[in-house]
XYZ file of C-alpha atoms in Angstrom:
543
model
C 236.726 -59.097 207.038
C 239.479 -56.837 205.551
C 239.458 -53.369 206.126
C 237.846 -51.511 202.290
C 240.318 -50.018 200.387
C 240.167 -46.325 198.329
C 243.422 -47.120 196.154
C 246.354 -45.401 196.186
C 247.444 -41.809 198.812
C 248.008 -40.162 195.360
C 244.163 -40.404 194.020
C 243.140 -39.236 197.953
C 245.777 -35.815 197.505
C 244.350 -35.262 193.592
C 240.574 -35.001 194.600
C 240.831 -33.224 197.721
C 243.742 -30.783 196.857
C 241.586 -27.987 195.462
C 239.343 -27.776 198.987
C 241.412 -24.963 200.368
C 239.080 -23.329 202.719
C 240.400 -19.935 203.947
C 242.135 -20.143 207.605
C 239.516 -17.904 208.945
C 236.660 -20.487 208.670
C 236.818 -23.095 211.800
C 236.321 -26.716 210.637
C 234.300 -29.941 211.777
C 236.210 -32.858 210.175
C 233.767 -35.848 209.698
C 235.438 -39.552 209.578
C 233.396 -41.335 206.745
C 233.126 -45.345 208.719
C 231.275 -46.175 204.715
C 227.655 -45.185 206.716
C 225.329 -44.340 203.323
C 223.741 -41.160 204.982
C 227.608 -39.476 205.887
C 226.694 -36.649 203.472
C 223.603 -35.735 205.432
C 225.820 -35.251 208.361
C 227.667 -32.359 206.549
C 224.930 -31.166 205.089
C 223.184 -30.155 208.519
C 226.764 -29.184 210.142
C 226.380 -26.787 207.174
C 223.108 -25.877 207.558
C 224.405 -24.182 211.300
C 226.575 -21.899 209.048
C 230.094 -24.133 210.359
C 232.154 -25.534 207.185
C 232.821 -29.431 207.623
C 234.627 -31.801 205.412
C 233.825 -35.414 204.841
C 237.069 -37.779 204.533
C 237.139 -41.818 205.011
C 239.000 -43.281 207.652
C 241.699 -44.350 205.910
C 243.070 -41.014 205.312
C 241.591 -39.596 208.038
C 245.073 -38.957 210.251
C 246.398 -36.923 207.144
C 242.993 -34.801 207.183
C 243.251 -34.069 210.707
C 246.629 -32.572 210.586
C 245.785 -30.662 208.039
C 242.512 -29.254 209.061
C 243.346 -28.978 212.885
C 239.695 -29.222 212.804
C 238.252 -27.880 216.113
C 235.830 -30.891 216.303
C 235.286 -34.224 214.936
C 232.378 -36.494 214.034
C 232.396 -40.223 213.512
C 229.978 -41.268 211.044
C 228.227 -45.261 211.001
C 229.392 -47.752 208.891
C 228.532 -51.087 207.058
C 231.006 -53.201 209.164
C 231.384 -54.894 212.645
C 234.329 -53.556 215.005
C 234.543 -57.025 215.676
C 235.314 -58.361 212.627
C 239.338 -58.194 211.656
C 240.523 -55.372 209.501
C 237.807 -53.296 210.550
C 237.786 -49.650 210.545
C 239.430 -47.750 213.294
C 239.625 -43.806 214.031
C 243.289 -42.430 214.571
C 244.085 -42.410 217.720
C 245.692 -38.479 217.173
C 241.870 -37.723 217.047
C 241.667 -38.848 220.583
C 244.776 -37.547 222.106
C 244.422 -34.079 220.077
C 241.455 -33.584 222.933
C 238.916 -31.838 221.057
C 235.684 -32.465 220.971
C 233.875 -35.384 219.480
C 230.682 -36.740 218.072
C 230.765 -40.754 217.495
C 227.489 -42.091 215.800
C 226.176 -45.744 215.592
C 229.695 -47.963 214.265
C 231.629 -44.506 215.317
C 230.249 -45.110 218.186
C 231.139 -48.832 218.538
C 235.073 -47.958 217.389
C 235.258 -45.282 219.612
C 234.103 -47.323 222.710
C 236.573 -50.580 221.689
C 239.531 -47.948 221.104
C 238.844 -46.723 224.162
C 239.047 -49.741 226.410
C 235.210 -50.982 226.075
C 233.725 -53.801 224.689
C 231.404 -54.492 222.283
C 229.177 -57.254 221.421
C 227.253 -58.972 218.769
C 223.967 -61.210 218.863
C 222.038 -58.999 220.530
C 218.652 -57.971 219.519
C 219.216 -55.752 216.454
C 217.399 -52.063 216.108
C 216.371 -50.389 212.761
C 214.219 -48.092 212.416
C 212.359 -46.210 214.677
C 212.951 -45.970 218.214
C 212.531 -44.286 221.230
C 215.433 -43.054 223.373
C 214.414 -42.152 227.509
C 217.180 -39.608 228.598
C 219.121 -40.206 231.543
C 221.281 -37.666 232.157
C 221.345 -33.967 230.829
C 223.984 -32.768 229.101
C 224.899 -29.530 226.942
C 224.533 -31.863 223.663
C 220.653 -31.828 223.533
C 220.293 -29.076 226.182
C 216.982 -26.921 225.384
C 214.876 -29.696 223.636
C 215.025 -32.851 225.628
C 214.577 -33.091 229.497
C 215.896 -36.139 231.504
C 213.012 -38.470 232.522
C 211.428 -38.233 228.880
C 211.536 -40.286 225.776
C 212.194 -39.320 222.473
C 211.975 -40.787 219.157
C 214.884 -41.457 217.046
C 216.717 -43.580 214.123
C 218.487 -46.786 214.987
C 220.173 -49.260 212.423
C 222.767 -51.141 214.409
C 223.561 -55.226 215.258
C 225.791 -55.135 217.603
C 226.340 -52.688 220.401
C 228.264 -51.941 222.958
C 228.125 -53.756 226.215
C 231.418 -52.218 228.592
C 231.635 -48.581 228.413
C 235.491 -46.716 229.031
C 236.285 -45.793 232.069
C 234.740 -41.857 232.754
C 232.035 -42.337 230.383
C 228.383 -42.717 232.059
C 225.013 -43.483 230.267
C 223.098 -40.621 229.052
C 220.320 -42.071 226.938
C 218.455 -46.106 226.649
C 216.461 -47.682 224.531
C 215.032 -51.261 223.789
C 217.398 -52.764 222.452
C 220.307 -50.631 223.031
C 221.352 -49.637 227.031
C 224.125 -46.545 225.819
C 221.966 -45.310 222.954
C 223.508 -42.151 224.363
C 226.883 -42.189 226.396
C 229.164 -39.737 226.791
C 232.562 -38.614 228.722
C 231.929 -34.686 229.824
C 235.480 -33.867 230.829
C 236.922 -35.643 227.836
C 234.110 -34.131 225.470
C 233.097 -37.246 223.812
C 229.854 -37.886 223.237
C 228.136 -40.892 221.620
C 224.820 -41.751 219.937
C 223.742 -45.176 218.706
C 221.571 -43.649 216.891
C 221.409 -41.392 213.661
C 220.720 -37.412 214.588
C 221.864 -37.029 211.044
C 218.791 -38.396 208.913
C 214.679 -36.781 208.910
C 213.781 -39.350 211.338
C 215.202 -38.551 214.037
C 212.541 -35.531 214.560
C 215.626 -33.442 216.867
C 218.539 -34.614 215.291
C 219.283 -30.626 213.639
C 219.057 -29.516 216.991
C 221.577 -32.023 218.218
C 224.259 -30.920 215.991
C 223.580 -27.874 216.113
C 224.271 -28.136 220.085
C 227.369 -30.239 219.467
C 229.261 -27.704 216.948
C 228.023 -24.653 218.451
C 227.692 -25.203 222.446
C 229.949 -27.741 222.872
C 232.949 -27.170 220.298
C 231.954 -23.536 220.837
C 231.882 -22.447 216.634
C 230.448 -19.832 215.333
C 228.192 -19.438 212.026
C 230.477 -17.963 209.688
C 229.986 -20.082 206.312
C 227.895 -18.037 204.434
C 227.147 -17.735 200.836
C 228.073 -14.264 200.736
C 231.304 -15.100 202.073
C 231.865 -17.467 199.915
C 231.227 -15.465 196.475
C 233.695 -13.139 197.890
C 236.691 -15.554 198.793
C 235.667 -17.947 195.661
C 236.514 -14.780 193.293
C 239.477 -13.889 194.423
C 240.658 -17.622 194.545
C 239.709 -18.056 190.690
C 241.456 -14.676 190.152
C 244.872 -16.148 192.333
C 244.527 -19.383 190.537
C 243.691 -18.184 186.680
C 245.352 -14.928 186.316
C 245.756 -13.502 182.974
C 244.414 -17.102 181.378
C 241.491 -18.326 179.214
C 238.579 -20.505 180.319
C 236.370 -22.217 179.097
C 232.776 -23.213 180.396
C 230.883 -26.145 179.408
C 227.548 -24.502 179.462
C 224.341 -26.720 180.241
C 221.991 -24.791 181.195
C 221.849 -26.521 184.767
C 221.758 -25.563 188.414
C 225.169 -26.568 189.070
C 227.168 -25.115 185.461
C 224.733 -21.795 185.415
C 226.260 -20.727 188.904
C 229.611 -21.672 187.943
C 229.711 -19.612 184.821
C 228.054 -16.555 186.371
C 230.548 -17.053 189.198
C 233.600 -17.280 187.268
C 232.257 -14.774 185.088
C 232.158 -11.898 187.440
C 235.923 -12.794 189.002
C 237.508 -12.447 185.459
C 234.941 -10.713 182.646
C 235.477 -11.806 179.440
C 238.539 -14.329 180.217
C 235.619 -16.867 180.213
C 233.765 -18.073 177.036
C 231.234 -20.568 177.676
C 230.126 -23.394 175.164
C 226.247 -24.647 174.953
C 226.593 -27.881 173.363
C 223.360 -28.558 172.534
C 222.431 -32.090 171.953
C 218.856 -32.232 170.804
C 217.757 -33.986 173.598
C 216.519 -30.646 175.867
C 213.136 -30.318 177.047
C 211.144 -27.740 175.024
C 212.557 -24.260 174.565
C 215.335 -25.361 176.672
C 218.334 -23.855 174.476
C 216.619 -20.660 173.711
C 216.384 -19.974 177.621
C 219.919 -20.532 177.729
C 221.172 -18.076 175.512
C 218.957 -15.494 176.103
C 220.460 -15.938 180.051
C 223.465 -15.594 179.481
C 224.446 -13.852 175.906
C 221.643 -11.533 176.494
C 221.108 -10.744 180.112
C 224.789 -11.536 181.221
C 226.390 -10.498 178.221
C 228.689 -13.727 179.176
C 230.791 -14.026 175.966
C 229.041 -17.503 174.577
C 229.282 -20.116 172.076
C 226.084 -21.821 170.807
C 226.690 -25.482 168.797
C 223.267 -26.846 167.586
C 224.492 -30.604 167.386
C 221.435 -31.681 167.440
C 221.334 -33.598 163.900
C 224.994 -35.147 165.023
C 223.795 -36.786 168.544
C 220.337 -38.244 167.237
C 221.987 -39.525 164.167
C 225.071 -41.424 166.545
C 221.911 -42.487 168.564
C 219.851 -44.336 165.856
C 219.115 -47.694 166.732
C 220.982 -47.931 170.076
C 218.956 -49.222 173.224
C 220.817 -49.825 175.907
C 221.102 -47.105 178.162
C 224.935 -46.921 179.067
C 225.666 -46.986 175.611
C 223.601 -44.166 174.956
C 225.308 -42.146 177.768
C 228.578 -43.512 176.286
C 227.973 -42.321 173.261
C 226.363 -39.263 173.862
C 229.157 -38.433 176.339
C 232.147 -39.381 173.604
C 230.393 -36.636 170.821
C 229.766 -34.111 173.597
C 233.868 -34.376 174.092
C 234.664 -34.150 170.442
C 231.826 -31.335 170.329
C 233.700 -28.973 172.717
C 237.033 -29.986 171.442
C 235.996 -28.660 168.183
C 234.769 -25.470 169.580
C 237.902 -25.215 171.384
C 239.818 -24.996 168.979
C 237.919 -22.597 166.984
C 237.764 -19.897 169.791
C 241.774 -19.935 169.986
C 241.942 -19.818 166.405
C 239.588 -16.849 166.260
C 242.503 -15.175 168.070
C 240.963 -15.625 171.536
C 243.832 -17.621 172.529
C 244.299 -20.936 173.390
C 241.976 -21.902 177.185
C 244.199 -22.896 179.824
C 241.759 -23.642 182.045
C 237.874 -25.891 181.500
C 235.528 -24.565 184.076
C 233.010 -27.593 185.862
C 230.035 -27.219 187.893
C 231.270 -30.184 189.911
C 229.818 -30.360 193.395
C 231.261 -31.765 196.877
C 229.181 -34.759 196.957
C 231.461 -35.498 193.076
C 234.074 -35.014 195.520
C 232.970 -37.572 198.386
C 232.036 -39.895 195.624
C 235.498 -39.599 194.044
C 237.531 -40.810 197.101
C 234.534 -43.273 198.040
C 235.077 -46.608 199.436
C 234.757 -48.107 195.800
C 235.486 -45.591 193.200
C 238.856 -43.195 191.929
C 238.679 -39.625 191.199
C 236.675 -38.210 188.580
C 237.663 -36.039 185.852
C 234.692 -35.697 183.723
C 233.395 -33.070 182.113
C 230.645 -32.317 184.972
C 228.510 -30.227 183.865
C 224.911 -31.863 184.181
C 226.355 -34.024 181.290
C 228.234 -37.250 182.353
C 230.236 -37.571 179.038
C 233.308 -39.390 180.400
C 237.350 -38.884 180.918
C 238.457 -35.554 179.827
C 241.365 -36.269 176.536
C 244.491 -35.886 178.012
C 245.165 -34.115 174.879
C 243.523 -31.077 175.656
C 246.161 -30.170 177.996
C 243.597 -27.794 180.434
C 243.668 -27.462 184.035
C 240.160 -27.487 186.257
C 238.578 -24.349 187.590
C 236.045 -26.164 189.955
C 234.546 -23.140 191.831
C 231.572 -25.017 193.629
C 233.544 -28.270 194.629
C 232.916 -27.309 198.274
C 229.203 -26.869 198.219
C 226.032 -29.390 198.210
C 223.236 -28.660 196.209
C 221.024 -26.435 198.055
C 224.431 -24.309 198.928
C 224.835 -23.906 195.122
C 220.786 -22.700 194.920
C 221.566 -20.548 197.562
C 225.010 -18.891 196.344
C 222.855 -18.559 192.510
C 220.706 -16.383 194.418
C 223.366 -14.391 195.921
C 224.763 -13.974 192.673
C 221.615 -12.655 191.430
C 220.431 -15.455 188.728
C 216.525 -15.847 188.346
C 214.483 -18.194 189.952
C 214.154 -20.046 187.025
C 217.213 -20.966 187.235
C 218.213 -20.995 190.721
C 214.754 -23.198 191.574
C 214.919 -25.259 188.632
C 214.547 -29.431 189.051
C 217.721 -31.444 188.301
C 217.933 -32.468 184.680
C 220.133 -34.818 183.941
C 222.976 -34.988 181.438
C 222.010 -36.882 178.513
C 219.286 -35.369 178.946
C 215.900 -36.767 177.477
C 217.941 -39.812 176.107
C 217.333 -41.240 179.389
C 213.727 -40.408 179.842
C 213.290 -41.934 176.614
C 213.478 -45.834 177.257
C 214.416 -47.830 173.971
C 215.379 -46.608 170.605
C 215.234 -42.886 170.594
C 213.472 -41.025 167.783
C 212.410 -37.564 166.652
C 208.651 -38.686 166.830
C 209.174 -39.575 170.317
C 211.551 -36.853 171.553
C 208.639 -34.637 169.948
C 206.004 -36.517 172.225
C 208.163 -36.460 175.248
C 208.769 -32.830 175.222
C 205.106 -31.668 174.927
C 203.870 -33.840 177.659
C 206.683 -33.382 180.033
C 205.853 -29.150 179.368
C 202.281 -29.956 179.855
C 202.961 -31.730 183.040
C 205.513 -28.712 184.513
C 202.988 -26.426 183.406
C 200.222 -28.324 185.771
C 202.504 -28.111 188.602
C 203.786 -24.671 188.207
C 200.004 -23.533 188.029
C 198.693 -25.931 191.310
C 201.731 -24.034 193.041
C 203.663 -27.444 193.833
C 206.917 -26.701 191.836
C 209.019 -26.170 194.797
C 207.644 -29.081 196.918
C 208.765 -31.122 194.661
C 212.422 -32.182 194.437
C 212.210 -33.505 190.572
C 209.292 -33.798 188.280
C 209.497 -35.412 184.861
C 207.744 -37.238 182.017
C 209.055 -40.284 180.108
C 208.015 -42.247 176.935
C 207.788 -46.024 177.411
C 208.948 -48.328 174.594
C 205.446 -50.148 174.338
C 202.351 -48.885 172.478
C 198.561 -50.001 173.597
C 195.200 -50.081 171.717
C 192.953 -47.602 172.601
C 189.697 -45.447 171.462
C 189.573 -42.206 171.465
C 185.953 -40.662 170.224
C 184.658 -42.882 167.224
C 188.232 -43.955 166.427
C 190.454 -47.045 167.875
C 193.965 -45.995 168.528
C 197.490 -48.168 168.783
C 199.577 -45.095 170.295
C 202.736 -44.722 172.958
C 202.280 -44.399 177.033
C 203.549 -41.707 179.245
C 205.035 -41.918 182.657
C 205.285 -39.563 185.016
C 207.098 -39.155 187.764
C 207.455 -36.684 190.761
C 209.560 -37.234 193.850
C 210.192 -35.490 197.309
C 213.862 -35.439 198.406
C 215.895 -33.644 201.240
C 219.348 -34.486 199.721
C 218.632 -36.399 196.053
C 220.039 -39.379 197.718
C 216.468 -41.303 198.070
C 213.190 -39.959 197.308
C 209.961 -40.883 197.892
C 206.784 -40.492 195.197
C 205.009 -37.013 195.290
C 201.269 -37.524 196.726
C 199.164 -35.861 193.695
C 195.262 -35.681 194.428
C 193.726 -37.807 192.093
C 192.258 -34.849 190.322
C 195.630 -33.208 189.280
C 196.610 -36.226 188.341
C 192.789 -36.515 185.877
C 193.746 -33.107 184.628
C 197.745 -33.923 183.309
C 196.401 -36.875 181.763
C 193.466 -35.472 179.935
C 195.412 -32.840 178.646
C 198.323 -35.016 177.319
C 195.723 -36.917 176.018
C 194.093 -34.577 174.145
C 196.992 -32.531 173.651
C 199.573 -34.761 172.341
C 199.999 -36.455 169.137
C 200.924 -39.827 169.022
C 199.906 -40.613 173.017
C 196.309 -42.386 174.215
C 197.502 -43.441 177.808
C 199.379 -42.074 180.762
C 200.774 -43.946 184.132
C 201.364 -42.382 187.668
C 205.114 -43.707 189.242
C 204.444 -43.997 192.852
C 207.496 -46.306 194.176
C 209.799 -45.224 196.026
C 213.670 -44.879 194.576
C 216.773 -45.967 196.523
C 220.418 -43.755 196.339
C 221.051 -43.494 192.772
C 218.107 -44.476 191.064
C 215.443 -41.292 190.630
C 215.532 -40.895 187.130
C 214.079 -43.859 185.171
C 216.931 -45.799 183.201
């Protein structure tokens, strides 16, 4: 097997050049092995209040030196350590002598790089499992006592059979004899299994103890820290300049704007692009935010009549994003150009709501950096012609750090709280050719169905709640009357990290209520369906 490759140095330096975390804020660098839960790991680090960076293995070295991180974690990983080519850590992280964390394939790597051995066609482990502690140690000091077991996440093949000299046995399970082995007066400590994800019950608590007793950091990554150094970094990096904001109306572009807003006043104009394919009342909400309570100096474009008239006829759902994303450039290009002509001057600078998990993605395994137009709207490469540079302000933060930094900065709940919605918006909740009819249908019954939740008090347990109109229409009767009109889907998932999500458990009676009052309610509908499958990384919305 050959070792994955991320492309060229140049497209690692472009994506992770504008992560420059102030000096004062200690750093846990995490070695990304290809493992598809690596984010969760920096998303609890974070949750201790210590800032940690994710960065794959092959430019790990470079990362190191330049954080002179003050603890490292090895992620898992898709591959075998025994297969050629495979990943590897750099051995400064080892010789640097600071404190380690190697899980499942970090784990493995560590232990061959260190002069153990692993081995394959043993009995595999994944899933659940119980781990009996051997030997205490300051890593899960406080919650687990030696003698007891514990349950945990596995998902490993092979494991490792030789440990390094000075390491001893900590933890064993079933199928794995150093589920937990460590070296004290080295400060390495392994895991075969996954503290990282939900089911490992203690695995917070683990991490917590590794960053905080072991590496000995404190919690100073705050959101109010943050607003203050993220100001005076837009203020060092845009100075007298003009930028522009690609307003959606989302989580991730709202806090941008209002963030940007209050570093440099009216040097920002934002531009609401709307598309005709909100959810009801969606664009009035917008403005009134921010041209009325915000005063944020903003540009409204009601495109609507453009977008559905480009969409006509189309089906397939990539060319509808393709399409949708190509107008929403020319859009904003337009508008652009009007604001500098309107003797506003000419932007130097396009504001995105991109996040750090846009960021991981961009220097993935598979994929090259992104420049889109972020944004909640996915609308493809940014025209080199427009000659702007990128004022990213929340590249360092996951999603519930951006909620949580909107709340600092004071926007409502409505906002702040608000489900994801994505980008082309209901063009993607609207299977098939899309229509004015059915955009009409689609927006009643998905208000209907928020309005049910809101009311029942399950808004916030819910990590994304949505209605969508299927392509199909069935026979049915409704009174004295036969109908032939469309379905409804609905669908409500719980998520910790939007990553994969699991269907929402409605009682049967909410679930009577929604669909009587669509029903009844709605024009042009005489059937609705509950989604209750579960969704893989990727795949929550419906096309």
């Amino acid at each position: 097997m050959k070792a994955l490759d991320v492309g060229p140095r140049a497209i690692y330096k472009l994506a992770m050049t504008a992560l420059d975390i102030p000096a004062q804020h200690d750093t846990i660098l995490i070695i990304d092995f290809g493992s598809q839960v690596t984010q969760l790991i920096a998303r609890r680090v974070r949750e201790t209040g210590v800032y940690s960076e994710i960065h794959p293995f092959q430019n790990a070295a470079e990362a190191f030196e330049r954080l002179k991180p003050k603890g490292v974690i090895f992620s898992g990983g898709p591959a075998s350590v025994l297969d050629e080519g495979s990943p590897r850590a750099p051995q400064a992280v080892f010789d640097a002598g600071v404190p380690i964390l190697a899980i499942c394939y970090g784990q493995q790597t560590a232990a061959l790089q260190l002069g153990g051995e692993v081995e394959g066609g043993h009995a595999a482990e994944f899933g659940r499992a119980d781990v009996e502690i051997r030997e205490p140690s300051p890593l899960y000091e406080g919650f687990w006592e030696v003698g007891k077991r514990y349950p945990v996440w596995m998902s490993h093949g092979d494991r490792v059979t030789v440990l390094p000299e000075g390491f001893v046995v900590a933890g064993t399970s079933e199928n794995a004899p150093f589920a937990i082995a460590l070296n004290e007066e080295r400060r390495i400590y392994t895991t075969m299994f996954h503290p990282e994800v939900v089911h490992t019950p203690d695995g917070g608590k683990l991490l917590a103890n590794f960053v905080h007793n072991i590496v000995g950091l404190k919690s100073d990554w705050t959101m109010a820290a943050f607003r203050e150094e993220s100001i005076r970094r837009i203020r060092e990096q845009v100075g007298t300049s003009r930028v522009i904001c690609g307003l959606s109306g989302g989580v991730d572009s709202s806090v941008a704007a209002v963030l940007i807003h209050e570093a440099i006043g009216d040097q920002l104009t934002c531009v609401f692009v709307d598309h005709g394919l909100l959810r009801l009342g969606e664009a009035q909400k917008v403005v009134t935010l921010f041209r009325d309570s915000y005063n944020i100096p903003l540009v409204h474009v009601d495109a609507g009549d453009m977008f559905l008239n480009a969409l006509a006829g189309v089906t397939d759902p990539e060319v509808k994003r393709k399409t949708i994303g190509k107008l929403f450039i020319d859009v904003f290009e337009e508008e652009a150009r009007k604001i500098a002509e309107d003797g506003k001057g000419l932007a130097a600078f396009l504001a995105q709501g991109t996040l750090y998990p846009d960021v991981i993605e961009s220097v993935s395994f598979t994929g090259g950096p992104s420049v889109t137009i972020k944004s909640h709207h996915n609308v493809g490469g940014l025209p080199a012609r427009m000659n702007m540079k990128l004022v990213e302000p929340l590249r360092e933060l996951f999603k519930d750090e951006v909620r949580a930094l909107g709340r600092e900065l004071g926007l409502p709940e409505i906002f702040v709280g608000r489900h994801p919605f994505p980008g082309p918006g209901l063009a993607i909740r609207c299977p098939g050719e899309i229509t004015r009819e059915k955009l009409d249908i689609l927006r009643l019954a998905d208000e209907i169905y928020l309005e049910e939740i809101r009311r029942h008090g399950l808004y916030d347990a819910i990590w994304q709640a949505f209605a969508v109109i299927l392509p199909v229409k069935t026979v049915g009767v409704m009174g004295d009357y036969r109908t032939y009109d469309y379905v409804v889907g609905l669908r409500a998932v719980t998520s910790v990290d939007g990553m994969t999500a699991d269907f929402y458990p409605f009682e049967m009676s909410f679930l009577a209520r929604v669909s009587t009052r669509i029903v009844n309610e709605v024009k042009g509908v005489n059937r609705v369906v509950y989604d209750v499958t579960s969704k893989p990384p990727g795949t929550i919305e419906w096309e």
